[in-house]
Every structure is written in C-alpha cells, then in structure tokens.
PDB file of C-alpha atoms in Angstrom:
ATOM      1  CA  UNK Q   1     137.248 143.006 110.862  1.00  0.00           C
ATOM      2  CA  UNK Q   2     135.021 143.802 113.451  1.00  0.00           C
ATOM      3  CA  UNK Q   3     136.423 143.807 117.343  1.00  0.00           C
ATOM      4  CA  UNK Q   4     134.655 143.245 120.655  1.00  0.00           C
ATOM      5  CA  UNK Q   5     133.575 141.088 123.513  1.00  0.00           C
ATOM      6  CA  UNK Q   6     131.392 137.990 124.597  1.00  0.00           C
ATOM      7  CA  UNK Q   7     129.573 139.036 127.366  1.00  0.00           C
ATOM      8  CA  UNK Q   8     130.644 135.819 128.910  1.00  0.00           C
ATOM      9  CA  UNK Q   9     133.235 137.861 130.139  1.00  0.00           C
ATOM     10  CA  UNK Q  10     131.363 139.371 132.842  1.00  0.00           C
ATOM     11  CA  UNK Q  11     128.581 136.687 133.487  1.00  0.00           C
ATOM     12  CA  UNK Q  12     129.851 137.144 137.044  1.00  0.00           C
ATOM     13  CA  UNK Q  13     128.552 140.796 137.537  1.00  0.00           C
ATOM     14  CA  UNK Q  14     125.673 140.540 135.396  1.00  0.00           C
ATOM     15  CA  UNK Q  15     122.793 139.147 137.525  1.00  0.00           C
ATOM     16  CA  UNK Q  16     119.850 141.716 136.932  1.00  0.00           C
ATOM     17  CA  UNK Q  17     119.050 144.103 133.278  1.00  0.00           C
ATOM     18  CA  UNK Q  18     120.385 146.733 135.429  1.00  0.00           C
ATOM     19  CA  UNK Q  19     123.675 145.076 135.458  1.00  0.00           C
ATOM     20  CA  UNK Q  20     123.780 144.572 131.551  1.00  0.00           C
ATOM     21  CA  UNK Q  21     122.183 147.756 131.425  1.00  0.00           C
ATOM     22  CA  UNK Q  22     125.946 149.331 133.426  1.00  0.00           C
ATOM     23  CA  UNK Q  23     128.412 146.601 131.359  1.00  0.00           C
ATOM     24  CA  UNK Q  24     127.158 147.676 127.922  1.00  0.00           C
ATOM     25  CA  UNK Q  25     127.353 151.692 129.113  1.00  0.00           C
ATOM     26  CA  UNK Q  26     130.887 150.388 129.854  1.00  0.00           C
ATOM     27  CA  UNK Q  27     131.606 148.877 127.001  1.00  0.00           C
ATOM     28  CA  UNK Q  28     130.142 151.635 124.963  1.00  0.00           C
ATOM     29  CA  UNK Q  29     132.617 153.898 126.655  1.00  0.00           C
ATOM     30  CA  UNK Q  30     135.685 152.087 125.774  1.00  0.00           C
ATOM     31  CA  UNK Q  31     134.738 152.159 122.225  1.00  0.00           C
ATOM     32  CA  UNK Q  32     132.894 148.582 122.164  1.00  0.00           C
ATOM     33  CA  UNK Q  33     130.670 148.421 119.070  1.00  0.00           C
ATOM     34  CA  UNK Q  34     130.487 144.371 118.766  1.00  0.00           C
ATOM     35  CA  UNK Q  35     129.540 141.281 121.450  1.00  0.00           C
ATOM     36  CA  UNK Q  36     128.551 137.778 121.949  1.00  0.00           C
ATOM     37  CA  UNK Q  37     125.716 137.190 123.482  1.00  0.00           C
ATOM     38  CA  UNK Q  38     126.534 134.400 126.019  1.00  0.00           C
ATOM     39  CA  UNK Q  39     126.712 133.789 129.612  1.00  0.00           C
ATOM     40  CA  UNK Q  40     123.405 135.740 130.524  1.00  0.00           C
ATOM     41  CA  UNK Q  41     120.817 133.331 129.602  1.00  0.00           C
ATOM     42  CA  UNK Q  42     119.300 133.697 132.985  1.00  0.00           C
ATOM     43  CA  UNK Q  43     117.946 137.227 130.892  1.00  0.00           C
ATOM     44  CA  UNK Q  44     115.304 137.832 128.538  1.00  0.00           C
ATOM     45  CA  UNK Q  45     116.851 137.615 125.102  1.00  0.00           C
ATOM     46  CA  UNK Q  46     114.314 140.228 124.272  1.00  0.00           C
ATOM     47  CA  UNK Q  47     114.705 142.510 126.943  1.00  0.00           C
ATOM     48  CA  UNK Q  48     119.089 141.816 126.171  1.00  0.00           C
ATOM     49  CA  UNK Q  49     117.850 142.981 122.204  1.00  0.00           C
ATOM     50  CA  UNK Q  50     116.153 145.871 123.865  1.00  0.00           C
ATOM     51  CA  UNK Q  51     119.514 147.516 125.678  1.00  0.00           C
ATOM     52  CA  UNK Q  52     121.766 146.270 122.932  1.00  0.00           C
ATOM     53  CA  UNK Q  53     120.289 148.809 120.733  1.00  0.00           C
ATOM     54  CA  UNK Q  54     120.308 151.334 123.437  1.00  0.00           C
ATOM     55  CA  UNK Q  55     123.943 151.209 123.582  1.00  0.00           C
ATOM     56  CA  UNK Q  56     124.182 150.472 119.978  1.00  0.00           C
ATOM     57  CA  UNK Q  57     125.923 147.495 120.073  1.00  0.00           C
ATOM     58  CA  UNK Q  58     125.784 144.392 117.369  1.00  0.00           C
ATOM     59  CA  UNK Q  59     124.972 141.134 118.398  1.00  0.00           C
ATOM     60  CA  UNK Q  60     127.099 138.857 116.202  1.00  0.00           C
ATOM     61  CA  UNK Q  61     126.895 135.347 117.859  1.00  0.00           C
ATOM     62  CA  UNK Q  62     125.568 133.692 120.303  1.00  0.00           C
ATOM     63  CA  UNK Q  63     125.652 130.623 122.701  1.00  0.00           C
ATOM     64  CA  UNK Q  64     122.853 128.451 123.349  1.00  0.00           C
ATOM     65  CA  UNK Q  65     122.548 124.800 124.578  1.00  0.00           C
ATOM     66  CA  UNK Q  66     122.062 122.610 122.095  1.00  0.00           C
ATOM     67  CA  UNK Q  67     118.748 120.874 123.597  1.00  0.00           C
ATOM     68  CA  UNK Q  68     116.967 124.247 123.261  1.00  0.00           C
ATOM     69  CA  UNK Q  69     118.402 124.758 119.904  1.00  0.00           C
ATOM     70  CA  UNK Q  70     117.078 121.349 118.655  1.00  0.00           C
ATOM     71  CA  UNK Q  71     113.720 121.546 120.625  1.00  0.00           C
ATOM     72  CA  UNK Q  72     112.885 124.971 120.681  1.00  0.00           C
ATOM     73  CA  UNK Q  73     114.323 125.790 117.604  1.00  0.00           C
ATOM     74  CA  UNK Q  74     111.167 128.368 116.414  1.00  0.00           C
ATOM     75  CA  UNK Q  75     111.920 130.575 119.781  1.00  0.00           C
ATOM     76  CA  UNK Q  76     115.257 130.518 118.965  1.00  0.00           C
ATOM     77  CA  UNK Q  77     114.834 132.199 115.411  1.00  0.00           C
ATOM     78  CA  UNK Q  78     112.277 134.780 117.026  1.00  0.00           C
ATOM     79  CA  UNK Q  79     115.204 135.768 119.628  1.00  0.00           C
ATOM     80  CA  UNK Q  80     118.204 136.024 117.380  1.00  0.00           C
ATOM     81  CA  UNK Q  81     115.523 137.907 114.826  1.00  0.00           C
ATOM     82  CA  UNK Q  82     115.171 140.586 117.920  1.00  0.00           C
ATOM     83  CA  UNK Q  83     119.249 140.209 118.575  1.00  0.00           C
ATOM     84  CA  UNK Q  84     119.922 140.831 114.855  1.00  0.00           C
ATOM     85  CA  UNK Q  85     121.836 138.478 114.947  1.00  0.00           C
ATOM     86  CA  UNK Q  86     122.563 135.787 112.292  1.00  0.00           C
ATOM     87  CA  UNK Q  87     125.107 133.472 114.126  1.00  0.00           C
ATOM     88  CA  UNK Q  88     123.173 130.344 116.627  1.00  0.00           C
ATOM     89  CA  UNK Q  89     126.716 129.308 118.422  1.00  0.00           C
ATOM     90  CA  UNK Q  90     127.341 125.977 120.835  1.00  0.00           C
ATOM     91  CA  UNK Q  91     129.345 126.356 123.811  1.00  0.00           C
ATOM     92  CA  UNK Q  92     130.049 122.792 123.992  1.00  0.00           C
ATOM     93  CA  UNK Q  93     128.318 119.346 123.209  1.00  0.00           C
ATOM     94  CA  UNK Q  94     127.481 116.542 125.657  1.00  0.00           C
ATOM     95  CA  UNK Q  95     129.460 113.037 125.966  1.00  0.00           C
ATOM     96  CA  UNK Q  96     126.831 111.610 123.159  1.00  0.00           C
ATOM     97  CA  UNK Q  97     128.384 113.811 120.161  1.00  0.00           C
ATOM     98  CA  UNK Q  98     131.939 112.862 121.011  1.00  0.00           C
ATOM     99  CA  UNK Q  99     134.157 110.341 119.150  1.00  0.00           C
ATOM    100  CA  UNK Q 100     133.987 108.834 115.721  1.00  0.00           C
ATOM    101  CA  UNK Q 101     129.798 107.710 116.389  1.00  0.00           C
ATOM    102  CA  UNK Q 102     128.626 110.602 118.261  1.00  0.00           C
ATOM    103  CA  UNK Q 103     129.846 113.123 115.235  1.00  0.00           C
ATOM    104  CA  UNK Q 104     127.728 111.570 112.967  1.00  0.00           C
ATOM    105  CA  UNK Q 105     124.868 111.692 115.495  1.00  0.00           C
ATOM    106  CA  UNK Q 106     125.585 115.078 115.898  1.00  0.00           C
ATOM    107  CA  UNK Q 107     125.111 115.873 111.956  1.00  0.00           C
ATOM    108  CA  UNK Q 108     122.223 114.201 111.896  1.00  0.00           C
ATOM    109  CA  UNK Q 109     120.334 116.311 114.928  1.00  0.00           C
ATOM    110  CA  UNK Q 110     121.694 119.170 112.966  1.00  0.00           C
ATOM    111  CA  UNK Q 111     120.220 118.775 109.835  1.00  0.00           C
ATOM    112  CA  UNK Q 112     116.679 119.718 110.094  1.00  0.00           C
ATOM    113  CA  UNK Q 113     117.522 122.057 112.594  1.00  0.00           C
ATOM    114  CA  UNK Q 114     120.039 124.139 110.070  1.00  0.00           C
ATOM    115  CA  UNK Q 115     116.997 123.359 107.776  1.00  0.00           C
ATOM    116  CA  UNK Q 116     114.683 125.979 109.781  1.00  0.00           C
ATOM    117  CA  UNK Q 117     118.131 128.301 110.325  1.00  0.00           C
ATOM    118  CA  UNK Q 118     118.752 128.731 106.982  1.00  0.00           C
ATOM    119  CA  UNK Q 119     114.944 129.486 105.822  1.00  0.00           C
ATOM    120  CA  UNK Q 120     115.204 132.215 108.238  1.00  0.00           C
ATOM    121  CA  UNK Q 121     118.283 133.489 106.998  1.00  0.00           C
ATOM    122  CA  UNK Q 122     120.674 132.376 109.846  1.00  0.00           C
ATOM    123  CA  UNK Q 123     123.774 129.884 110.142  1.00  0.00           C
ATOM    124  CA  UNK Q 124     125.101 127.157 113.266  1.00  0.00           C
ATOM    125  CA  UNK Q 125     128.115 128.053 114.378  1.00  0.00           C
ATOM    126  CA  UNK Q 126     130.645 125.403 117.041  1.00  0.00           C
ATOM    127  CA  UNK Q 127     132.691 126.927 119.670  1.00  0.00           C
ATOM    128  CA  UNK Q 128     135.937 124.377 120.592  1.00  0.00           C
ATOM    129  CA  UNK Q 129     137.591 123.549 123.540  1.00  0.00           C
ATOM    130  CA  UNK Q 130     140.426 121.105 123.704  1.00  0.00           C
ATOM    131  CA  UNK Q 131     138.731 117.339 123.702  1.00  0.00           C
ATOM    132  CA  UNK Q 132     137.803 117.631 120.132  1.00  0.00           C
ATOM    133  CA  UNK Q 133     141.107 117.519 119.606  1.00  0.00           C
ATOM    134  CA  UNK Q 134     141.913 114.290 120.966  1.00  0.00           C
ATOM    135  CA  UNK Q 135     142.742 111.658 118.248  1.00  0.00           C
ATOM    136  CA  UNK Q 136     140.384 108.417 117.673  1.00  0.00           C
ATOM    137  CA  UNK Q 137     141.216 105.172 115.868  1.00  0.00           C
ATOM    138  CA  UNK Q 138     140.178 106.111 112.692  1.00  0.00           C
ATOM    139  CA  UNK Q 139     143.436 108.613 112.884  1.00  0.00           C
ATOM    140  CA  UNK Q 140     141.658 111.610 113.111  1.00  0.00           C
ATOM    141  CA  UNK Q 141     140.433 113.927 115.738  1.00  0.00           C
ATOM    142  CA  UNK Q 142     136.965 115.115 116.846  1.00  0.00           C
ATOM    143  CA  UNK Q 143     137.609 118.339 114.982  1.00  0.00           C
ATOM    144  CA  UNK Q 144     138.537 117.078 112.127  1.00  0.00           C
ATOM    145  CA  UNK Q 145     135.252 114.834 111.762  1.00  0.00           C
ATOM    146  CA  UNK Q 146     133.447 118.063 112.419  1.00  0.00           C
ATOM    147  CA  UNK Q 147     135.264 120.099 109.482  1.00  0.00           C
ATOM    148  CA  UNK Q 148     134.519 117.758 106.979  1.00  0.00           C
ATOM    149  CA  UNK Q 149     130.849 117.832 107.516  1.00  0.00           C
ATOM    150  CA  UNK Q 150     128.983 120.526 104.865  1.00  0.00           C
ATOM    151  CA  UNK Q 151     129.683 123.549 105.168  1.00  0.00           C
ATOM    152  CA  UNK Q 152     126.356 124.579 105.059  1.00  0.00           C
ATOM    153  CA  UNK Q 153     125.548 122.047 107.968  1.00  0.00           C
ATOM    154  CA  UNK Q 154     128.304 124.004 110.370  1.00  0.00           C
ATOM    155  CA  UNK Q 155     130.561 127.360 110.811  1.00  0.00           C
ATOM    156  CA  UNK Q 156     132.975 127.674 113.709  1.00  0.00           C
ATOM    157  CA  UNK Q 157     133.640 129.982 116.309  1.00  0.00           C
ATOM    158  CA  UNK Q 158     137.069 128.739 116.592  1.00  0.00           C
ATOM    159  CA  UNK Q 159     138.626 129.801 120.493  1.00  0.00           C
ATOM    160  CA  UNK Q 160     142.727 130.293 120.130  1.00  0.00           C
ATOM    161  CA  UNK Q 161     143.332 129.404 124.221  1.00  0.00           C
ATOM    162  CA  UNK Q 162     141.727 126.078 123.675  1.00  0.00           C
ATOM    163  CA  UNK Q 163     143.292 124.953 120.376  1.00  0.00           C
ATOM    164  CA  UNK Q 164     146.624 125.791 121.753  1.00  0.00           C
ATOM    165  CA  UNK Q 165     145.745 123.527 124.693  1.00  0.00           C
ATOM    166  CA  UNK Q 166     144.546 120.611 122.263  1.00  0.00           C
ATOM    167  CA  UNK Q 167     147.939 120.811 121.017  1.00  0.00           C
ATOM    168  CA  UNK Q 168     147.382 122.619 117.551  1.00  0.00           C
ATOM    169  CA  UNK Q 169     148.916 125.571 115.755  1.00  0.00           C
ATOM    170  CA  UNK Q 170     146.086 128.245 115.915  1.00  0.00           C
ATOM    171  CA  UNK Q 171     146.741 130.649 113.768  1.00  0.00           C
ATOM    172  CA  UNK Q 172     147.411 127.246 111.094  1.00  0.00           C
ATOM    173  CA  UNK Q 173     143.579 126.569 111.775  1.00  0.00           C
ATOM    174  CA  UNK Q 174     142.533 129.484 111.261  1.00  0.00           C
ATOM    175  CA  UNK Q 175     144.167 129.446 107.748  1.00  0.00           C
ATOM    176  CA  UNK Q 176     143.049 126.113 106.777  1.00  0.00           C
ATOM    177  CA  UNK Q 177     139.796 126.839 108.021  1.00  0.00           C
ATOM    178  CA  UNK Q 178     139.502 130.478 106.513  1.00  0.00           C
ATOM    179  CA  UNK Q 179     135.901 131.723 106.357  1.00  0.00           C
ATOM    180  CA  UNK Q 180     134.007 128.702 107.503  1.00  0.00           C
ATOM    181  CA  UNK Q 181     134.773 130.916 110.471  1.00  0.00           C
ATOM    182  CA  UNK Q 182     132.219 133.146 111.960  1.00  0.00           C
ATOM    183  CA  UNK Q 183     133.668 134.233 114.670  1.00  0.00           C
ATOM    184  CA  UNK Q 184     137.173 133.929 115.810  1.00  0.00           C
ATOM    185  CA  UNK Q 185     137.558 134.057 120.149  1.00  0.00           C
ATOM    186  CA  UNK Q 186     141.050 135.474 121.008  1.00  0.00           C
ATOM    187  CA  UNK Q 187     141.936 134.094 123.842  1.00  0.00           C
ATOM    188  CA  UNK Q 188     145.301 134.182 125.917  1.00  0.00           C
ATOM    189  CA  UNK Q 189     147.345 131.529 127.301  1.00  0.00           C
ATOM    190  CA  UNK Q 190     149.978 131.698 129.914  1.00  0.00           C
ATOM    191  CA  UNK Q 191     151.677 128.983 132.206  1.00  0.00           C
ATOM    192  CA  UNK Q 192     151.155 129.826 136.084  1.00  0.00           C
ATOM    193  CA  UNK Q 193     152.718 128.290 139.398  1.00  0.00           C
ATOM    194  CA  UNK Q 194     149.358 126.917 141.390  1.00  0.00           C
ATOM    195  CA  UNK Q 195     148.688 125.789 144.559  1.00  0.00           C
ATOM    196  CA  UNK Q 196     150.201 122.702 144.552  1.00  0.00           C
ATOM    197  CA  UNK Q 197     153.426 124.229 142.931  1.00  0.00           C
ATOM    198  CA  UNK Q 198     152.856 122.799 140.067  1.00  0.00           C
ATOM    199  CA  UNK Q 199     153.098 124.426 136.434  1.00  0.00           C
ATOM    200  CA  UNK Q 200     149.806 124.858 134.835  1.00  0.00           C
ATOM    201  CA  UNK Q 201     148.150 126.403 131.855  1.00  0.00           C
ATOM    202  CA  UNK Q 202     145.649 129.556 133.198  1.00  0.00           C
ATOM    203  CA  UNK Q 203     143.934 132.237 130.649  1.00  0.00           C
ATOM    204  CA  UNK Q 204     145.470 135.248 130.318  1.00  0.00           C
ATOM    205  CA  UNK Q 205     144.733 138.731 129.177  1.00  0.00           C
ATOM    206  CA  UNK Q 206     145.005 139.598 125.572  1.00  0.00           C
ATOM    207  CA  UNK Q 207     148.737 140.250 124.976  1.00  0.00           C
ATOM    208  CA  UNK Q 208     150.043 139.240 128.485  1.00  0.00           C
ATOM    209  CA  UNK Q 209     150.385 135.409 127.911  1.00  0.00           C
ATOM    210  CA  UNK Q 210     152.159 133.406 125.427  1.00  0.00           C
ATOM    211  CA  UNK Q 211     149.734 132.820 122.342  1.00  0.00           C
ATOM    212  CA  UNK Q 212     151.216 134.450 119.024  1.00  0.00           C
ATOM    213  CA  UNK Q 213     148.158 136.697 118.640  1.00  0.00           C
ATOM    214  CA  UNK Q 214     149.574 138.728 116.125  1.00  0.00           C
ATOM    215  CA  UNK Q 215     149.880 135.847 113.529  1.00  0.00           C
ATOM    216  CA  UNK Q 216     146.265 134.975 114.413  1.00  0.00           C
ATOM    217  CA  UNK Q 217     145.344 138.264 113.733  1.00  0.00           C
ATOM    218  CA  UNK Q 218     146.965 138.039 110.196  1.00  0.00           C
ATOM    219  CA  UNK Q 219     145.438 134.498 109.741  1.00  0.00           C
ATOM    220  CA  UNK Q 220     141.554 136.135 110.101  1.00  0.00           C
ATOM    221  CA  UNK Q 221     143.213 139.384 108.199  1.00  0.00           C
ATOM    222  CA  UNK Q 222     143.738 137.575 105.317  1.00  0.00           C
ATOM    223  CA  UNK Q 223     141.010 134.793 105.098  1.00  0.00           C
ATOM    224  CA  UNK Q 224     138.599 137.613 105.470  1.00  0.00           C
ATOM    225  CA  UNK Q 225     137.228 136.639 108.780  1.00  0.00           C
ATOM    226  CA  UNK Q 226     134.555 138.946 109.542  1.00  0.00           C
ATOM    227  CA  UNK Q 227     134.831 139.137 113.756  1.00  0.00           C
ATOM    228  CA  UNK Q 228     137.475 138.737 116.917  1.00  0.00           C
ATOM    229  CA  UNK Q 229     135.683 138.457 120.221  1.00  0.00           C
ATOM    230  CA  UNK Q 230     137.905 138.854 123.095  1.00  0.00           C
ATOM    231  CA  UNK Q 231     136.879 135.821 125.356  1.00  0.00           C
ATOM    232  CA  UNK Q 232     138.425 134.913 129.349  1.00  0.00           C
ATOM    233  CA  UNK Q 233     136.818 132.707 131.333  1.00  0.00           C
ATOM    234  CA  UNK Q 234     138.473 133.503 134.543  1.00  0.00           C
ATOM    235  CA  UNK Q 235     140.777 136.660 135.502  1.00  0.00           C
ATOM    236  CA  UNK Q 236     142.223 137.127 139.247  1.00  0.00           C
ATOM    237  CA  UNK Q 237     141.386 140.946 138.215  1.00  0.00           C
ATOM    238  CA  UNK Q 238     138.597 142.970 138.326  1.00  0.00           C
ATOM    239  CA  UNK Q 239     136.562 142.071 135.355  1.00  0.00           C
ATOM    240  CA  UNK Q 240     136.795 145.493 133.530  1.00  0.00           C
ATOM    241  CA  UNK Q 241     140.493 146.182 134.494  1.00  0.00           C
ATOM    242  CA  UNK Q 242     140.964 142.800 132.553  1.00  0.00           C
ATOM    243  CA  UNK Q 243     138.658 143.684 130.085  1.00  0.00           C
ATOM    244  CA  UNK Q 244     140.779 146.768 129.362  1.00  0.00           C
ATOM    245  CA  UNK Q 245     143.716 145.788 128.963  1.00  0.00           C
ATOM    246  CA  UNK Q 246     142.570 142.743 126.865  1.00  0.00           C
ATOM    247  CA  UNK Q 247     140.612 145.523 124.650  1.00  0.00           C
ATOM    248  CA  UNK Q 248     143.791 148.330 124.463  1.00  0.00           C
ATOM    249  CA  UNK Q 249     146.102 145.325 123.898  1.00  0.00           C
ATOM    250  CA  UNK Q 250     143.814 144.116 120.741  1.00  0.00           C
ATOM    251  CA  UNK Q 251     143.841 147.205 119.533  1.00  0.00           C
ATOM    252  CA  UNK Q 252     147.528 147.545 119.725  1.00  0.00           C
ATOM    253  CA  UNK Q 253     147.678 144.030 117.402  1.00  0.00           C
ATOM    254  CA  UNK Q 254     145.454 145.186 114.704  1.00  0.00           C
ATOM    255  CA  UNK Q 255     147.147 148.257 114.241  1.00  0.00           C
ATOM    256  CA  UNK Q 256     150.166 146.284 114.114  1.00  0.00           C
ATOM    257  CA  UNK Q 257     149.253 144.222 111.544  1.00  0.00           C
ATOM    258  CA  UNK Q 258     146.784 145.829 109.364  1.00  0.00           C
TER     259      UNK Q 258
END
C-alpha cells in the first residue's frame, strides 16, 4: 500500500503556486511520495500537474464537484491526464442525490459520464460522510443503495472518521467492501469538551483519538487496497506539526501490522 496526504489538509495555507510550491517541498521532506488532489481548486490543475512532478509526487485521487464533472466532463479527463491520475473523486453530493429517489438519480447522471471515464482509461470514485448512513424506509441506508450500484458505475474513497460517526464498524466496511475501494482516508476520531461543556466528537490526529486504526490498516492490508490518505479537516495545531505526527504515527501502524 501506498501512504500519503490529501492536500485538503492544508487548503488553509495554500492560497498562491508558491504556497503548493513550499507544502509539496514539505511533504517531499518528510518522505511524502503520494496525495489527493483536493482543496486547491482555486489552482490551475495544470500548473498543480506541473509542481507535482517537480517534487515527484503521485496524484492518486481527486475531488471535484460533481456539476463540473457532469458538465465539463472533457476538461476533466484533460486535467487528471496531466495529474496522472486515474481516480475522479466526489467530496459530497447535493440534497437531490439523497434518499431512496435521489440514488437512482444519481446513477443515472453517472452513467454516461463513467461512459467518457472509462474510454479514457479512468474510474468515479465517492468520498462519505455520515448522512449516507442514515436509514430510509426501504430498511436500508444511503450507502448501502450506493454499493449495490455496478461496480463499474462507482469506487469509493471510503473516510474512517465519518463512518464511525454514521454509526458503522469501519474497518467491517472496509472488508465487505474490499477493493471497490480506491482510496481509503484515515481519519481520527476523538470526543472533546466544547464550549458549551458539552461532549462532542472533533477529528483527531492519526493515532491520538479513539478509531482502531490498526484493524483498518489490516482490513486495506488484506483486501489489497492500493492507497491510505491521511485526511483532517480541522486541527487546533499548526498544520504541519499535525501533519507530522499524523504521518510518523501512520507509519508506526503499518509497521505494526505488516
């Protein structure tokens, strides 16, 4: 398996090329061979293809809003060509695509678009959060509609934190899901005091919260699961102290359990 980082990590320090141009020199540094290319689409995808190679890094998925996937599908395929990068990945889908109707609308705006994906020699992938987990009358959730559509129609960049939070057993899903997964996010989870003194789920840094990482680790281990991205959306640290110990801390796991 391959190890690295979505860039979404540090979307908040990368406003400028220059700025991508001093996190990938970082990242490069630390050993960082592999990222996502997400949270930057303020940048050229071109001109992010450009100083990936400089610092010899390999794109492996992306995220994209779905409208420009569906309408600008032929731009798409140019920019992930110049990425090298095989993997189109969804952050999220709108209010339409939810419940038992709007997955089936959602396969069927997918279609001719995975049409053009796979002529060019490329794959969808869907990042989770937690609300595809909620349950509809039919007696089964939103992510369960959206594994049994084709395989070839969908992959899954499936995000640990966030199944956790939707009240699942990651490391199960990962099993029963096995290589329909493209990329797998580690993500940490950790219960916090906020403001209001109340007890409250937060993100954590890889190895400092309360996920069982190491079983997830086995789970992509042995369905063959090709990447583990470390994603945080938030961090009361300084973005590369957090990335740090997030990266020494994954390291630690999969030498644990390889």
């Amino acid at each position: 398996m391959k190890l690295g980082f979505t860039l979404y990590n540090f979307h908040s320090v990368i406003k400028t090329l220059d700025d991508l141009d001093s996190v990938l020199a970082r990242l490069e540094e630390m050993g960082v061979d592999t990222v996502q290319v997400s949270g930057i689409g303020h940048l050229s995808n071109y001109e992010v293809a450009k100083l990936c190679k400089k610092h010899n890094m390999e794109v492996c998925v992306t995220h994209l809003s779905f409208d420009r996937i569906v309408n600008d599908t032929d731009a798409v395929i140019d920019e992930h060509k110049a990425l090298g990068c095989k993997t189109v990945g969804i952050g999220s889908i709108g209010e339409e695509y939810r419940g038992e109707d709007g997955v089936k609308k959602f396969a069927e705006a997918l279609a001719p678009v995975v049409a053009k994906l796979k002529a060019a020699g490329m794959n969808f992938a869907y990042h989770n959060h937690h609300f595809e987990f909620m349950r509809y009358p039919n007696g089964k959730t939103g992510y369960e509609m959206l594994t049994e559509l084709e395989p070839e129609l969908i992959s899954f960049i499936f995000d640990t934190h966030w199944a956790q939070t939707g009240g699942v057993n990651p490391a199960s899903y990962i099993r029963k899901l096995g290589k329909r997964i493209s990329v797998c996010h580690f993500k940490d989870y950790r219960i916090v005091v906020d403001g209001e003194g109340d007890y409250v789920r937060d993100f954590a840094e890889i190895g400092t919260g309360n996920l069982d990482l190491d079983d997830c680790y086995r789970a992509c281990r042995d369905t063959g699961i090709e990447y583990i991205i470390i994603e945080q959306d938030s961090t009361p640290l300084d973005v590369f102290e957090s990335a740090r110990i997030s990266w020494e801390n994954l390291k630690k796991i999969a030498e644990r359990n390889s």
